[in-house]
XYZ file of C-alpha atoms in Angstrom:
607
model
C 92.910 219.856 59.602
C 90.424 223.473 59.318
C 88.557 222.145 61.900
C 91.680 221.420 64.601
C 92.923 224.794 63.382
C 90.066 226.585 64.424
C 89.310 224.944 68.070
C 92.580 224.905 69.036
C 92.216 229.112 67.964
C 89.395 229.694 70.325
C 91.760 228.515 72.892
C 93.576 231.711 72.759
C 90.246 234.266 73.149
C 91.470 236.749 75.524
C 94.918 236.861 74.237
C 94.081 237.446 70.702
C 95.890 241.549 71.124
C 99.154 239.827 72.367
C 98.544 237.153 69.783
C 98.037 240.046 66.796
C 101.614 242.462 68.144
C 103.289 239.009 68.206
C 102.416 238.215 64.879
C 103.102 241.851 63.622
C 106.840 241.459 64.698
C 106.775 238.131 63.314
C 105.864 239.331 59.747
C 108.151 242.539 60.544
C 111.393 240.280 61.236
C 110.241 238.016 58.366
C 109.749 241.128 56.114
C 112.906 242.415 56.918
C 114.272 238.985 56.157
C 112.794 238.554 52.765
C 114.910 242.327 51.963
C 118.413 241.038 52.417
C 119.118 238.790 49.496
C 117.339 242.182 46.919
C 119.879 244.185 48.765
C 122.719 241.008 48.217
C 121.305 241.433 44.958
C 122.993 244.565 44.880
C 125.914 244.629 46.726
C 126.947 241.612 43.803
C 126.111 243.885 41.158
C 128.001 246.695 42.629
C 131.044 244.838 42.811
C 130.791 243.242 39.915
C 130.926 246.868 38.490
C 133.836 247.930 40.630
C 131.710 250.212 42.455
C 131.827 249.981 46.510
C 129.090 248.171 48.329
C 130.020 249.477 51.607
C 127.214 251.277 52.534
C 124.863 248.452 50.763
C 126.866 246.324 53.757
C 125.627 248.300 56.656
C 122.130 248.521 55.640
C 122.425 244.676 55.326
C 123.606 244.455 58.572
C 121.268 246.847 60.019
C 118.306 244.702 58.517
C 120.127 241.528 59.540
C 120.028 243.572 63.684
C 116.319 244.432 63.535
C 115.304 240.927 62.311
C 116.935 239.654 65.137
C 115.477 242.136 67.503
C 111.616 241.754 66.192
C 111.700 238.141 66.145
C 112.891 237.818 69.723
C 110.184 240.281 71.010
C 107.956 238.267 68.768
C 108.977 234.612 69.952
C 108.865 236.757 73.680
C 105.197 237.179 73.344
C 104.380 233.872 71.505
C 106.021 231.785 74.413
C 103.887 234.474 77.523
C 100.973 233.969 75.696
C 101.175 229.997 75.622
C 101.626 230.289 79.122
C 98.537 232.506 79.862
C 96.644 229.768 78.090
C 98.135 226.925 79.528
C 97.335 228.558 82.808
C 93.640 229.195 81.176
C 93.008 225.714 80.633
C 94.577 224.513 83.774
C 91.993 226.645 85.832
C 88.902 225.595 84.089
C 89.875 221.588 83.997
C 90.940 221.896 88.165
C 87.132 223.451 88.563
C 85.634 221.000 86.408
C 87.256 218.116 88.185
C 86.829 219.184 92.001
C 82.642 219.477 90.924
C 82.826 216.528 89.011
C 79.348 214.692 89.329
C 80.275 211.375 91.712
C 78.980 209.031 89.244
C 81.057 210.347 86.642
C 84.091 210.184 89.192
C 83.736 206.320 89.807
C 83.636 205.885 86.158
C 86.975 207.879 85.860
C 90.492 207.058 86.485
C 92.459 210.314 89.008
C 95.769 209.770 87.392
C 94.214 209.486 84.395
C 91.930 212.829 85.398
C 96.074 214.123 86.107
C 97.876 213.574 83.274
C 95.094 216.011 80.962
C 96.128 218.336 83.451
C 99.883 218.486 83.673
C 101.091 216.260 80.455
C 98.362 216.997 78.243
C 98.315 221.006 78.604
C 102.049 221.065 78.257
C 101.489 219.933 75.012
C 99.190 221.769 74.575
C 101.257 225.028 75.148
C 103.481 224.179 72.389
C 100.572 224.300 70.411
C 99.767 227.303 70.928
C 102.459 229.530 71.584
C 104.691 228.180 67.903
C 102.478 226.513 66.212
C 99.478 228.536 65.027
C 101.496 231.644 64.884
C 103.564 229.862 62.883
C 101.523 228.605 60.332
C 100.112 231.534 59.546
C 103.363 233.492 59.251
C 104.975 230.438 57.584
C 102.495 230.676 54.607
C 102.385 234.536 54.221
C 106.354 234.539 54.197
C 106.451 231.736 51.718
C 104.038 233.254 49.915
C 105.765 236.659 49.908
C 109.975 234.524 48.694
C 107.437 232.893 45.919
C 106.425 236.113 44.943
C 109.562 237.890 44.860
C 111.575 234.238 42.630
C 108.160 234.649 40.629
C 109.565 238.777 39.759
C 113.034 237.488 39.798
C 112.789 234.325 37.439
C 109.631 232.236 36.468
C 111.472 229.452 35.023
C 113.573 228.659 38.553
C 110.403 228.950 40.181
C 109.176 226.726 38.490
C 111.255 223.843 39.277
C 110.951 224.438 42.926
C 107.558 224.254 43.206
C 107.031 221.124 41.521
C 110.292 219.613 44.323
C 107.899 221.185 47.427
C 104.764 220.163 45.574
C 105.997 216.166 46.520
C 106.897 217.431 50.113
C 103.499 218.664 50.312
C 102.261 215.352 48.830
C 103.832 213.477 51.339
C 103.078 215.783 54.330
C 99.593 215.027 53.943
C 99.683 211.287 53.691
C 101.706 210.770 57.048
C 99.942 213.515 59.017
C 96.867 211.915 59.460
C 99.205 208.906 61.277
C 101.177 211.359 63.326
C 97.387 212.322 64.655
C 96.484 208.899 65.691
C 99.713 207.939 66.831
C 99.959 210.790 69.205
C 96.182 210.650 70.684
C 97.535 207.105 71.250
C 100.466 208.098 72.959
C 98.604 210.972 75.164
C 96.151 208.072 76.336
C 98.926 206.162 76.974
C 100.161 208.619 79.644
C 97.418 208.645 81.217
C 96.651 205.679 82.089
C 100.528 205.871 83.527
C 99.447 207.904 85.640
C 96.656 206.243 86.647
C 98.292 202.788 86.922
C 101.275 204.256 89.243
C 98.503 206.154 91.202
C 96.853 203.092 91.868
C 99.854 201.342 92.786
C 101.399 203.794 95.106
C 98.299 204.753 96.750
C 97.998 200.715 98.198
C 101.882 200.666 98.302
C 101.877 198.829 101.773
C 100.005 195.571 100.535
C 101.967 196.280 97.932
C 104.797 195.588 99.614
C 103.341 193.158 102.274
C 102.230 190.781 99.306
C 105.669 191.025 97.450
C 103.736 192.973 94.203
C 106.139 195.185 93.535
C 107.117 193.545 90.356
C 103.197 192.285 88.916
C 102.827 196.454 89.591
C 105.918 197.478 88.274
C 105.116 195.189 84.698
C 101.456 196.851 85.053
C 102.940 200.133 84.730
C 105.445 199.426 82.579
C 102.908 197.679 79.923
C 101.457 200.939 79.991
C 105.209 202.750 79.627
C 105.852 200.593 76.744
C 102.719 201.387 74.640
C 103.192 205.708 75.601
C 106.818 204.142 73.872
C 105.165 202.688 71.090
C 102.898 205.657 69.792
C 105.696 207.814 71.219
C 108.162 206.335 68.429
C 106.000 205.490 65.534
C 104.895 209.244 65.868
C 109.156 209.849 65.772
C 109.061 208.185 62.736
C 106.658 209.602 61.020
C 107.799 213.015 62.391
C 111.117 212.050 60.739
C 109.655 211.006 57.265
C 108.079 214.203 57.166
C 111.051 216.485 57.491
C 113.514 214.250 55.767
C 110.886 214.544 52.393
C 110.559 218.327 53.029
C 114.455 218.600 53.621
C 115.039 217.013 50.461
C 112.920 218.674 48.074
C 114.139 222.087 49.182
C 118.103 221.388 49.081
C 116.715 219.263 45.763
C 114.987 222.384 44.571
C 118.524 224.548 45.934
C 120.341 221.998 43.386
C 117.784 222.874 40.988
C 118.097 226.475 40.572
C 122.266 226.561 41.021
C 122.695 223.574 38.283
C 119.929 225.122 35.843
C 120.169 228.994 36.710
C 124.471 229.091 36.510
C 124.195 227.132 33.327
C 122.035 229.967 32.111
C 123.615 232.587 33.198
C 126.937 231.170 31.951
C 125.259 231.152 28.941
C 123.458 233.986 28.485
C 120.335 233.172 28.670
C 118.293 234.985 31.534
C 119.582 237.254 33.851
C 122.470 238.974 35.844
C 125.087 237.180 38.535
C 123.042 239.123 41.051
C 119.651 237.802 39.913
C 120.318 234.470 40.920
C 122.220 234.630 43.525
C 118.839 236.548 44.933
C 117.073 234.048 43.174
C 119.206 231.324 45.216
C 118.976 233.252 48.783
C 115.231 232.953 48.626
C 115.383 229.470 47.239
C 117.555 229.170 50.973
C 115.211 231.146 52.171
C 112.162 229.304 51.845
C 113.633 226.572 53.872
C 112.563 227.929 57.524
C 109.384 229.135 56.858
C 108.151 225.955 55.003
C 109.668 224.127 57.547
C 107.798 225.728 60.131
C 104.687 225.619 58.207
C 105.453 221.672 57.567
C 106.611 221.838 61.733
C 103.561 223.416 62.913
C 100.905 220.909 60.771
C 102.664 218.242 62.541
C 102.269 219.983 65.941
C 98.823 220.827 65.414
C 98.217 217.692 64.616
C 99.731 215.860 67.865
C 98.219 218.815 70.056
C 94.516 217.381 68.937
C 94.806 214.399 70.374
C 95.665 216.565 73.600
C 93.264 219.459 72.971
C 90.991 216.315 72.331
C 91.780 215.027 75.715
C 90.838 218.465 77.776
C 87.842 218.966 76.257
C 86.564 215.475 76.879
C 87.478 216.200 80.482
C 85.910 219.741 80.673
C 82.580 218.157 79.194
C 82.271 215.957 81.902
C 78.865 216.939 83.359
C 79.448 218.807 87.123
C 77.144 218.694 90.254
C 74.598 220.441 89.898
C 74.023 223.333 92.796
C 70.618 224.849 91.712
C 67.724 225.848 94.240
C 64.493 226.294 93.052
C 63.162 229.816 92.176
C 61.714 230.948 95.565
C 58.179 230.949 96.222
C 56.138 233.803 96.016
C 56.163 233.152 100.465
C 59.634 233.735 101.849
C 60.671 230.873 103.667
C 60.381 230.699 107.387
C 63.533 231.788 109.545
C 65.969 228.672 111.016
C 64.716 227.711 114.296
C 67.510 227.611 116.878
C 68.124 224.480 118.217
C 65.585 222.847 121.294
C 66.845 220.223 124.031
C 63.378 218.036 123.010
C 63.604 214.639 124.188
C 65.513 212.209 121.114
C 63.171 210.072 119.115
C 62.969 208.025 115.724
C 60.457 206.468 113.637
C 61.477 204.931 110.322
C 58.179 204.000 109.335
C 56.726 207.474 108.747
C 58.776 211.171 108.029
C 58.186 213.650 111.085
C 56.184 217.306 110.201
C 57.254 219.115 107.103
C 56.248 221.884 105.230
C 53.508 221.184 102.917
C 55.216 223.473 100.350
C 57.490 226.063 100.138
C 55.122 229.489 101.176
C 53.632 227.059 104.492
C 55.400 227.473 107.469
C 57.496 224.204 108.749
C 56.913 222.917 112.524
C 58.472 224.965 115.180
C 60.982 222.314 115.384
C 61.299 220.098 112.789
C 63.740 217.292 113.182
C 67.429 217.501 111.803
C 67.185 214.819 109.253
C 63.992 212.880 107.907
C 64.368 210.392 105.222
C 60.893 209.002 103.351
C 61.036 205.944 101.769
C 63.971 206.220 100.009
C 65.637 204.782 97.151
C 68.911 204.372 95.426
C 70.973 202.468 93.133
C 74.552 203.222 91.585
C 73.291 201.593 88.433
C 69.779 200.695 87.033
C 68.055 197.810 88.151
C 70.585 197.226 91.123
C 69.186 199.384 94.219
C 71.287 199.497 96.950
C 68.756 201.234 99.125
C 65.551 199.978 98.243
C 62.762 201.710 101.139
C 64.642 203.726 104.132
C 62.568 205.417 106.373
C 64.258 207.702 109.161
C 64.242 211.048 111.857
C 67.381 212.565 113.461
C 66.074 214.463 116.033
C 67.434 217.826 116.605
C 69.856 216.490 119.986
C 70.702 213.183 120.768
C 72.713 209.847 119.033
C 70.585 208.197 116.272
C 72.998 204.421 115.718
C 72.776 203.224 112.216
C 73.343 199.040 111.920
C 73.103 196.381 109.721
C 74.837 193.848 108.041
C 77.544 194.414 105.450
C 76.134 195.631 102.151
C 72.569 196.711 103.333
C 73.186 199.967 102.322
C 74.609 202.207 105.680
C 77.689 204.448 104.026
C 75.116 204.315 101.652
C 72.993 206.221 102.879
C 75.114 208.648 104.333
C 76.570 209.512 100.895
C 72.623 210.696 100.158
C 72.137 211.944 103.359
C 75.603 214.615 102.321
C 74.666 214.822 98.801
C 76.619 212.971 97.235
C 74.544 211.308 95.095
C 70.742 211.937 94.656
C 68.106 209.271 95.385
C 66.144 207.771 92.705
C 63.024 208.214 94.652
C 61.512 209.059 98.197
C 62.636 212.261 99.770
C 65.027 213.768 102.678
C 64.637 216.378 104.561
C 67.075 218.814 106.554
C 65.358 221.043 109.242
C 61.867 220.277 107.535
C 63.075 221.762 104.269
C 63.020 219.563 101.384
C 66.954 218.623 100.048
C 65.409 219.211 96.413
C 64.656 223.013 97.578
C 68.028 224.266 98.830
C 71.265 223.936 96.995
C 74.164 221.794 97.315
C 76.488 223.404 99.469
C 73.690 225.172 101.572
C 72.993 221.162 102.559
C 76.452 221.048 103.293
C 76.734 224.310 105.283
C 75.199 222.486 108.261
C 76.783 218.427 107.751
C 80.260 217.485 108.469
C 81.230 213.834 107.902
C 83.830 211.565 109.232
C 83.882 208.560 106.820
C 86.007 205.430 106.909
C 89.085 206.817 105.027
C 89.342 209.540 107.733
C 91.063 211.658 105.061
C 93.916 213.513 105.712
C 95.924 215.916 103.992
C 98.996 216.748 102.915
C 100.302 219.392 105.551
C 100.079 220.785 108.588
C 97.736 219.330 111.719
C 96.109 223.492 111.894
C 95.626 223.533 108.703
C 93.565 219.754 108.368
C 91.722 220.954 111.469
C 90.406 224.370 109.774
C 89.834 222.603 106.520
C 86.274 223.527 107.704
C 86.510 226.442 109.422
C 89.361 228.283 107.976
C 88.146 231.279 109.895
C 88.532 229.517 113.580
C 90.188 230.589 116.226
C 93.166 229.390 118.461
C 91.357 229.001 121.548
C 88.535 226.754 119.437
C 91.085 225.003 117.863
C 92.317 223.635 121.313
C 88.959 223.074 122.541
C 88.703 220.168 119.244
C 91.958 218.839 120.093
C 91.079 218.390 123.966
C 88.091 216.705 122.841
C 89.423 214.136 120.239
C 92.215 213.600 122.510
C 95.014 215.456 120.145
C 97.136 216.241 123.134
C 99.802 213.240 122.929
C 100.190 213.745 118.802
C 100.272 217.944 119.366
C 102.991 217.325 121.684
C 104.952 214.875 119.334
C 104.899 217.022 116.045
C 107.874 218.757 115.615
C 106.284 222.192 115.406
C 103.210 221.310 117.398
C 100.322 222.624 115.901
C 101.933 223.847 112.804
C 103.921 220.199 112.326
C 103.398 218.524 109.032
C 101.487 215.477 108.779
C 103.039 213.834 105.181
C 100.693 213.274 102.235
C 98.023 211.729 103.813
C 98.543 211.111 106.785
C 101.283 209.512 107.107
C 103.114 210.385 109.751
C 99.946 209.813 112.268
C 98.591 206.278 113.412
C 94.762 204.881 112.089
C 93.733 206.157 114.797
C 95.056 208.873 115.042
C 93.897 209.890 111.675
C 90.397 208.744 113.066
C 90.962 211.577 115.947
C 92.355 214.451 113.751
C 88.748 213.893 111.522
C 86.774 213.572 114.229
C 88.317 217.326 115.699
C 88.369 218.441 111.777
C 83.975 217.989 111.697
C 83.811 219.052 115.372
C 85.662 222.558 114.742
C 82.434 223.230 112.001
C 80.079 223.405 114.948
C 77.612 221.044 112.273
C 74.057 220.969 112.901
C 73.808 217.344 111.917
C 77.495 214.605 112.227
C 77.923 211.725 110.446
C 80.238 209.649 112.145
C 80.824 206.060 110.144
C 82.975 203.464 112.102
C 84.228 205.710 114.337
C 86.054 203.611 116.829
C 87.161 200.913 114.115
C 90.426 202.107 114.875
C 90.380 203.333 118.361
C 91.838 201.795 121.232
C 89.115 201.431 124.663
C 90.546 203.815 126.017
C 89.671 205.991 122.993
C 86.537 204.436 122.730
C 85.857 205.805 125.986
C 86.825 208.674 125.536
C 84.483 209.026 121.847
C 81.786 208.053 123.887
C 81.726 211.003 126.194
C 82.435 212.757 123.721
C 79.959 212.404 121.433
C 77.635 212.492 124.194
C 79.225 216.439 124.989
C 78.368 217.289 121.159
C 74.503 216.057 120.626
C 74.316 219.153 123.301
C 74.797 221.477 120.019
C 73.824 219.162 117.185
C 72.462 215.427 115.925
C 74.776 212.963 115.363
C 74.105 209.860 112.908
C 76.642 207.035 113.520
C 77.882 204.193 111.430
C 77.847 201.165 114.386
C 80.025 198.457 114.363
C 80.141 198.013 117.839
C 78.226 197.325 121.439
C 80.055 199.413 123.238
C 78.597 202.357 120.444
C 75.360 200.715 120.442
C 74.174 200.424 123.799
C 75.315 204.738 124.202
C 72.819 205.270 121.212
C 69.273 207.217 121.792
C 67.333 205.137 119.579
C 68.982 202.581 117.309
C 67.603 201.823 113.364
C 68.826 198.575 111.828
C 68.565 198.624 108.292
C 68.559 194.991 105.925
C 68.803 194.848 102.621
C 68.239 198.539 102.141
C 65.544 198.912 103.719
C 64.807 199.421 107.347
C 63.418 196.896 109.611
C 63.593 198.094 113.262
C 64.196 201.172 115.026
C 64.655 201.231 118.473
C 66.835 200.659 121.967
C 69.313 198.310 122.374
C 67.135 196.390 124.847
C 63.946 196.177 122.750
C 66.036 195.223 119.447
C 67.463 191.919 121.159
C 64.192 190.884 121.704
C 62.037 192.283 118.411
C 64.988 192.491 115.885
C 66.608 188.718 114.667
C 68.689 191.055 112.622
C 69.958 193.000 114.931
C 70.074 189.848 117.844
C 72.338 188.007 115.032
C 74.512 191.447 114.781
C 74.877 191.985 118.239
C 75.902 188.434 119.229
C 78.419 188.924 117.211
C 80.501 191.882 119.462
C 81.109 194.003 116.004
C 79.365 194.826 113.244
C 81.568 195.315 110.755
C 80.869 196.112 106.703
C 82.085 197.670 103.444
C 81.608 200.995 102.695
C 78.521 200.046 100.739
């Protein structure tokens, strides 16, 4: 328990002054409350002597009002602090999740990660804003009440301590079960989010295959699991609460009976002493209840904290670049109009070391014997070498599973190769930060991601500062004019979640326009014509021809029309580059290419 409290207390770093003020106000309110039974004692004693109690009653009213004001201000400060802690934790989680290593992200479920940002942090807010301070103030106030009760009547206090101790034993036995049930409930809530995201992400497929009931049962199993864990936690909490309530009420009744007999028999104390003791006994209920409630809430919050802490410890994608060498790196060379060429066997010229100048016009991209696998001992790329010149269109073809999309993931530095070298403009990727490498790359992948928002926001996603003329230029190049005219609001019309208001071909053209707006040095296109009709496919060919004047283009080709327009074609088979050349040449020299060309349409899954 001490470890859990310490871990949760660390979350309040940066809010300690607010916590201190709120705690002081809460303690002041409690002290004012503790003074009230003493004033009530004097009111009773004065009344029994026939003296007017009005001044004491005014003091009692003032104490009550001051207690309420101090408690309200303290509670507001604590709630504000709790919201601040949750805000800080959510910012940290969002930042971490958006920077996760791709290998780690592949192993996780998106819905569960989202639940850690939403449901888990909400539970954590209650713990930080209530439980920690309630635990401290409740213990202090209980101690003060017990000391005053000891001063008034030690024997009666012994009866109270005996009954409350029984409740403490019950609480200690139940806390472990509450924590386990709460952790399981939070895990189940995360699983609900993950399963629901899975079903909603594939809703057209779910409906076409009439799988609504199956998916509802699948998600429902997780919901039922969360329900069972929540009910178990609630049952244990109810037993704990009842034990505390019975103990406090039992002690109150014992004090009332035993104390009344003693006062009636003249054994000890006055009626005022008994009234004061009874008030303290009843007053003890609130701080003790808050202490036990705080202990239960901390146990439930520990499960949420564990999940949050686990997410914050997930490995981020590194963006380190080596320290600069003694000699400064050469300045980037402007593009030239060198003729397109590609060599799968050997990389183009590159620096021999950090201080050696590069070739005046190094290729935009070079891969030398690149090897990679998503899991150990299961390689996807077994030795890929190719060169993409600074201008021209290079097509990458191969059977399903040959490694084409995986190669794109490596070039975009979503993953790092297990062996081999990747160079950008003659510079080894290992000498560059990932953000620096990506600054010159634009990607249109198979999924053609369209984000919720306006068409303008989607187009300018890679170039937020792009002007109106630049946006209109890519609209024209990608033939998005009909989309702009159709959307209510034109460029400022909303596209819906995942571009739901667009067709697959329109989403593909939006992704292409977004990539062109970034004016990259290297444009990566994965199946750019998969959703285009013949008219738009021909327009794309013209667009790519224009693009090669400004940048290098590497395209995963799945149609002969795209392949035939390529300056050079690289053939992948079983994770290796097996041939390179132009279309007519490869038809006679490469059996793999001839087989693909005969099929007319070259298709393959993402990996």
